Tab-separated table of C-alpha atoms in Angstrom:
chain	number	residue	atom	x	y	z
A	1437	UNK	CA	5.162	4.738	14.364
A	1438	UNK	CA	6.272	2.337	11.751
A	1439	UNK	CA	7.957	5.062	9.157
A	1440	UNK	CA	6.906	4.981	5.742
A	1441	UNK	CA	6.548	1.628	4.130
A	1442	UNK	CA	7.634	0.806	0.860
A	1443	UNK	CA	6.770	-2.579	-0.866
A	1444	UNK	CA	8.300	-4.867	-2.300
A	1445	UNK	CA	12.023	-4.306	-0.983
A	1446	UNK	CA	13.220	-5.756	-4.489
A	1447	UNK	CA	11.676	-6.330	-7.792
A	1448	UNK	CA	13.026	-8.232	-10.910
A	1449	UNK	CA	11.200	-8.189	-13.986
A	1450	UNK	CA	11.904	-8.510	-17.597
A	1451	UNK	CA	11.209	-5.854	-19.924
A	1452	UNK	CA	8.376	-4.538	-21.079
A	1453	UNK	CA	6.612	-6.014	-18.259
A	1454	UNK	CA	4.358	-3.970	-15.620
A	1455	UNK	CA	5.237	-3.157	-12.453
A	1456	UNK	CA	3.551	-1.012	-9.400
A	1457	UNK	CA	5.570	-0.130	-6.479
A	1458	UNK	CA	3.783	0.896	-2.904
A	1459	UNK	CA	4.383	3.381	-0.225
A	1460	UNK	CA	2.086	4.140	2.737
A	1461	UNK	CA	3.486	6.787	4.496
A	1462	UNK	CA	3.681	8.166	7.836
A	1463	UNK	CA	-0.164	8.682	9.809
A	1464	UNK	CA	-0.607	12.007	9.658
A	1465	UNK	CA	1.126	12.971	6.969
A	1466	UNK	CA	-0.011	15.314	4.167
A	1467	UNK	CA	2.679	15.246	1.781
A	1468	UNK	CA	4.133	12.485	-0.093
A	1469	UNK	CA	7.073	12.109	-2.613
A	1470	UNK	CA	8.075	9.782	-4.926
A	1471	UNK	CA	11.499	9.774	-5.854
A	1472	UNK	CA	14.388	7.880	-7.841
A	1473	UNK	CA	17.922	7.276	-6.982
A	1474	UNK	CA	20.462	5.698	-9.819
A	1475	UNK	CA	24.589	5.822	-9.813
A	1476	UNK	CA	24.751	8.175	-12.363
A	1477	UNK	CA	22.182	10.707	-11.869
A	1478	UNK	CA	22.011	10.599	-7.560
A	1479	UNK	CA	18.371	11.089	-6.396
A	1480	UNK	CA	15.768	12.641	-8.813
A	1481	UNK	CA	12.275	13.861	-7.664
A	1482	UNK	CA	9.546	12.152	-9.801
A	1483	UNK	CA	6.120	13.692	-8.428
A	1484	UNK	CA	4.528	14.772	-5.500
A	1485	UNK	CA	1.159	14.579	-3.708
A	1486	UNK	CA	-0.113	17.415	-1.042
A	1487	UNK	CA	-3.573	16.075	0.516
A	1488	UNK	CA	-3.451	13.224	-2.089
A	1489	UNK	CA	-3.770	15.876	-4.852
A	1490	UNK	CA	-0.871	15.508	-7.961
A	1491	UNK	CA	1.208	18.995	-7.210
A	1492	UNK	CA	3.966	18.240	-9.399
A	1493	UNK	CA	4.591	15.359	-11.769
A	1494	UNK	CA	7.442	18.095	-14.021
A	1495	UNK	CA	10.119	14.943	-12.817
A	1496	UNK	CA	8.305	11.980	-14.237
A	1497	UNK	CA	10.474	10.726	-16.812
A	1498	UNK	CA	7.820	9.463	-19.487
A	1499	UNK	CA	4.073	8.752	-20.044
A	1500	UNK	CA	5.140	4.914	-18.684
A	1501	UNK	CA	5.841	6.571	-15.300
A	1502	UNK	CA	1.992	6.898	-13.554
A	1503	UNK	CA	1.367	7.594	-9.734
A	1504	UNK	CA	-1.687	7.446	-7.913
A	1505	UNK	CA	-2.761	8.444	-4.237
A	1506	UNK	CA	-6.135	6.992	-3.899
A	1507	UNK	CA	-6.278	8.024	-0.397
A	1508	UNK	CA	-4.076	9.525	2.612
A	1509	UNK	CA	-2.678	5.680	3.263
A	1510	UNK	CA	-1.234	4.426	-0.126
A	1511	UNK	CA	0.072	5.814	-3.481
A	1512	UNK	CA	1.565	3.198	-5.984
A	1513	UNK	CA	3.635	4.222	-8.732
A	1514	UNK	CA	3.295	2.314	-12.321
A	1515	UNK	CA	5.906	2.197	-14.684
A	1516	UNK	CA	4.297	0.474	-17.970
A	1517	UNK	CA	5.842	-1.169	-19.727
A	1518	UNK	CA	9.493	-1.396	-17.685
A	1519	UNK	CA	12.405	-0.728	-19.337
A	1520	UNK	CA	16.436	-2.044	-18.240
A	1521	UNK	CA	17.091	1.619	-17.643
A	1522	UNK	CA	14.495	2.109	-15.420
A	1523	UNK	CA	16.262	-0.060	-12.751
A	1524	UNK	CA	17.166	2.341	-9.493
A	1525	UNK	CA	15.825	2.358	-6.093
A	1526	UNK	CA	13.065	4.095	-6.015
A	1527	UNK	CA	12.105	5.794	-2.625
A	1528	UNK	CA	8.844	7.262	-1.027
A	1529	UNK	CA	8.687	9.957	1.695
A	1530	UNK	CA	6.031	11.820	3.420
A	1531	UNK	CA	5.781	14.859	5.259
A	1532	UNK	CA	3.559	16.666	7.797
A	1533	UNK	CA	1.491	19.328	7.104
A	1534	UNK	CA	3.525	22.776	8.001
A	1535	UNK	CA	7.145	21.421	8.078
A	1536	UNK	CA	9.355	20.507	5.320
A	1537	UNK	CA	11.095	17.627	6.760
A	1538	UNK	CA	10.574	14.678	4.511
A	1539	UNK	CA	10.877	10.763	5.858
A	1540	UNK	CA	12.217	8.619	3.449
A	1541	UNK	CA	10.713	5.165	3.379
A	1542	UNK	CA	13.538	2.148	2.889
A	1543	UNK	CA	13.257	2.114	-0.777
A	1544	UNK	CA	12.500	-0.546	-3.692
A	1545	UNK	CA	15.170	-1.706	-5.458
A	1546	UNK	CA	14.329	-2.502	-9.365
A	1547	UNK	CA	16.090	-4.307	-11.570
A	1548	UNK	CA	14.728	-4.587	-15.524
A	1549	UNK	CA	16.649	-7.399	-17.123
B	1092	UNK	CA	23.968	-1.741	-1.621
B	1093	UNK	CA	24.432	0.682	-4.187
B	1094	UNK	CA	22.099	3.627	-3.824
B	1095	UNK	CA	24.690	6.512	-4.675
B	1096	UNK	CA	26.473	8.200	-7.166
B	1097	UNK	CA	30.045	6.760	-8.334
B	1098	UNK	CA	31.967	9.842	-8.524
B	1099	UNK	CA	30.601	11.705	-5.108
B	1100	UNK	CA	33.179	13.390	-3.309
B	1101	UNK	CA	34.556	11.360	-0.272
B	1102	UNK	CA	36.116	12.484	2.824
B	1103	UNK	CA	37.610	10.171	4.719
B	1104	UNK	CA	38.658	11.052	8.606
B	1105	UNK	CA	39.811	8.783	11.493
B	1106	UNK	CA	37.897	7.599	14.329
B	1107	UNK	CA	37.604	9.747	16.959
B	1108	UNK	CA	38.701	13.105	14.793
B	1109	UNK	CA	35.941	16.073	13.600
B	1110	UNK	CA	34.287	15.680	10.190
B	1111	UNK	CA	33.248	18.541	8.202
B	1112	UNK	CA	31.043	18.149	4.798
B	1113	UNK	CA	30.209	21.109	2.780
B	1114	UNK	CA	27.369	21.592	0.384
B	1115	UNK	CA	26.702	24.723	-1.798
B	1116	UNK	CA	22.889	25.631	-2.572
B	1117	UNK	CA	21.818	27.515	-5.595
B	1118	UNK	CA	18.604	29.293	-4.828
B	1119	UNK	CA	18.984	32.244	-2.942
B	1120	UNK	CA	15.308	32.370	-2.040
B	1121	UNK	CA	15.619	28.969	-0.291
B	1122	UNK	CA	14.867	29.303	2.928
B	1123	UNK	CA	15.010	25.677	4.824
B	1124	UNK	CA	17.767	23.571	4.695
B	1125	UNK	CA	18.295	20.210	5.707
B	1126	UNK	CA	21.138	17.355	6.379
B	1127	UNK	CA	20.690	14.047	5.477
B	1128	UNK	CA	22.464	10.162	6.236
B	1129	UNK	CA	22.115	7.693	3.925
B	1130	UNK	CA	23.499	4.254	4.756
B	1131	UNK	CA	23.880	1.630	2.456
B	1132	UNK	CA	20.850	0.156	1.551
B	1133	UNK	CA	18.669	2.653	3.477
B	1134	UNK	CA	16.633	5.407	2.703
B	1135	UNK	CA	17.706	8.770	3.485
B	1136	UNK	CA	17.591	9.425	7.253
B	1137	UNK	CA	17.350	13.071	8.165
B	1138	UNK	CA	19.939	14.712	10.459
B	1139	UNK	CA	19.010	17.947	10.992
B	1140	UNK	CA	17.768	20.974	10.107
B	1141	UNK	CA	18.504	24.951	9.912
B	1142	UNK	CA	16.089	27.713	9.228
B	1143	UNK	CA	17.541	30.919	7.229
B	1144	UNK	CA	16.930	33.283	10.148
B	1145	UNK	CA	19.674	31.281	12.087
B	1146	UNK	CA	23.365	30.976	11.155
B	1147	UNK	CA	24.446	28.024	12.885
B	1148	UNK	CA	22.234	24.946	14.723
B	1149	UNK	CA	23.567	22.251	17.209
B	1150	UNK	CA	22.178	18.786	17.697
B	1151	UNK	CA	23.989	16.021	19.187
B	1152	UNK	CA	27.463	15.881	17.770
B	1153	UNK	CA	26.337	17.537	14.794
B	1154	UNK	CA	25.836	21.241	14.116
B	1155	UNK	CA	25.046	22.817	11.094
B	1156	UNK	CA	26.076	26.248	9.810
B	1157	UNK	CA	24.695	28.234	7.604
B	1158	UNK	CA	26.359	31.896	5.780
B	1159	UNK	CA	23.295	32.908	3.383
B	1160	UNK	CA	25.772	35.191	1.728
B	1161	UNK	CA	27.750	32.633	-0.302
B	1162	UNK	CA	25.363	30.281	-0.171
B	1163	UNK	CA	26.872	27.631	1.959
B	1164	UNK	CA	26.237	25.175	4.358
B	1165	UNK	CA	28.219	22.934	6.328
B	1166	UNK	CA	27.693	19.861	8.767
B	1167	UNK	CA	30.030	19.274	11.532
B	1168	UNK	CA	30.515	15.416	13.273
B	1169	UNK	CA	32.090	15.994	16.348
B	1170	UNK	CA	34.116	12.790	17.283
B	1171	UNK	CA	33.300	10.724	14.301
B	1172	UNK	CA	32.730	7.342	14.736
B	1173	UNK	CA	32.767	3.847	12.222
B	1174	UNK	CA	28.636	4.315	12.577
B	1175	UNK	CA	29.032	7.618	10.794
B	1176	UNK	CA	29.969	6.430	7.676
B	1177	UNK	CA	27.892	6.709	4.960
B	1178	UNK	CA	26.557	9.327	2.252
B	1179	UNK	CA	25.351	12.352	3.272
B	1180	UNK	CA	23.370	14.873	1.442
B	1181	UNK	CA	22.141	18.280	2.027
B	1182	UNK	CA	19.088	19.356	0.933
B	1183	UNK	CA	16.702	22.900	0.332
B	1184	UNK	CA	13.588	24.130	-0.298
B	1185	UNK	CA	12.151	27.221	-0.086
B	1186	UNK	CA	8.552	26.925	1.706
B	1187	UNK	CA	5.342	26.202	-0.375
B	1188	UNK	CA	1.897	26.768	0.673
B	1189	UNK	CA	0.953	23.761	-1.303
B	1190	UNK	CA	4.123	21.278	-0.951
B	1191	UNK	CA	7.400	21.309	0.286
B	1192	UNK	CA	9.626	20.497	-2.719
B	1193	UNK	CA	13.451	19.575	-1.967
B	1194	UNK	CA	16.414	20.182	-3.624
B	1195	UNK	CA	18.885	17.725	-3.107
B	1196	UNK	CA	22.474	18.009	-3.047
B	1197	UNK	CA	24.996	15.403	-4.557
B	1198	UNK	CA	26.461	13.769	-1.868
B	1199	UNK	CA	29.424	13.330	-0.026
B	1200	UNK	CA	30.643	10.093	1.040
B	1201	UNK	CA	32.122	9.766	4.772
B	1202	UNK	CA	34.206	7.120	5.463
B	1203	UNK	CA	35.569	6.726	8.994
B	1204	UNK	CA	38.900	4.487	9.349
B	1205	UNK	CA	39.197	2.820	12.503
């Protein structure tokens, strides 16, 4: 199996503009996480999916933060529009149903000028 | 690349000796605890894991220990090597039906002088 796929691998944008990262995760998989990872505040939770259902957006920063799961393959998370402090890596990771061992995707690394 | 915090704890051991990182979980109903590698520029790569109806788990030189009572957990690196070097980060959850939600740790950063 590939892992969980994250795209891009970097992203530079200027402010205020759009962006949509992408994670497919693992075949198989039920659960998927979307989570951020800065120097000062280590790795945060943002939202989760269980069977591409929303179970818990609580860690979503703001109403530019937006995540989708269309379908078991893909979820893409929005930030609209980006600001310079939303620049972190921001990681996917899925899970199978009935364990709670998460697989972290190789992350997107942002950068809002 | 950066991907961690600047002020994690670090440990740093020589080649060849025994690491030990500690980690100290806050939710007593937690239930599932896991170890985590991250390398620079990587995602988080799991280690391995300990269930709370077991005190102590052994992979391959790495065990982790559990004591539920004060809430601690522990990783062991038997023999560390230059590979091992990198942030680790333990993790909990106590089970969902719906999700598995992690807590993460704040990291400790190995680094292994050769």
């Amino acid at each position: 199996d590939a892992g969980v796929i994250q795209s891009p691998r970097h992203e530079v944008t200027e402010m205020g503009q759009e962006v949509t990262l992408r994670c497919k995760p693992i075949s198989g998989h039920n659960s998927l996480f979307w989570y951020r990872q800065t120097m000062m505040r280590g790795l945060e939770l943002l939202i989760y999916f269980n069977n591409n259902v929303p179970i818990d957006d609580s860690g979503m920063p703001e109403d530019r933060f937006s995540a989708k799961m269309p379908n078991a393959s893909f979820s893409t998370l929005k930030i609209q529009p980006s600001e310079p402090r939303d620049s972190a890596v921001y990681f996917c990771a899925s899970s199978p149903t009935n364990t709670d061992t998460q697989y972290f995707g190789p992350g997107t690394r942002l950068t809002v000028l | 690349g950066e991907s961690v915090g600047l002020h994690l704890p670090t440990l740093s051991v020589q080649e060849g000796d025994n690491s030990i990182i500690n980690c100290a979980y806050s939710n007593s109903a937690s239930d599932y605890f896991i170890w985590y590698k991250q390398e620079s520029g990587k995602g988080p790569q799991f280690i391995i894991d300990i269930r709370s109806n077991m005190d102590k788990r052994q992979g391959q030189r790495v065990t982790v220990l559990l004591n539920k009572t004060v809430k601690h957990l522990s990783l062991q690196i038997a023999a560390t090597q230059p590979g091992d070097s990198a942030v680790y980060f333990c993790a909990e959850t106590r089970a969902y039906n719906a999700g598995n939600m992690l807590t993460f740790g704040g990291g400790t950063r190995l680094m292994v002088k050769p």
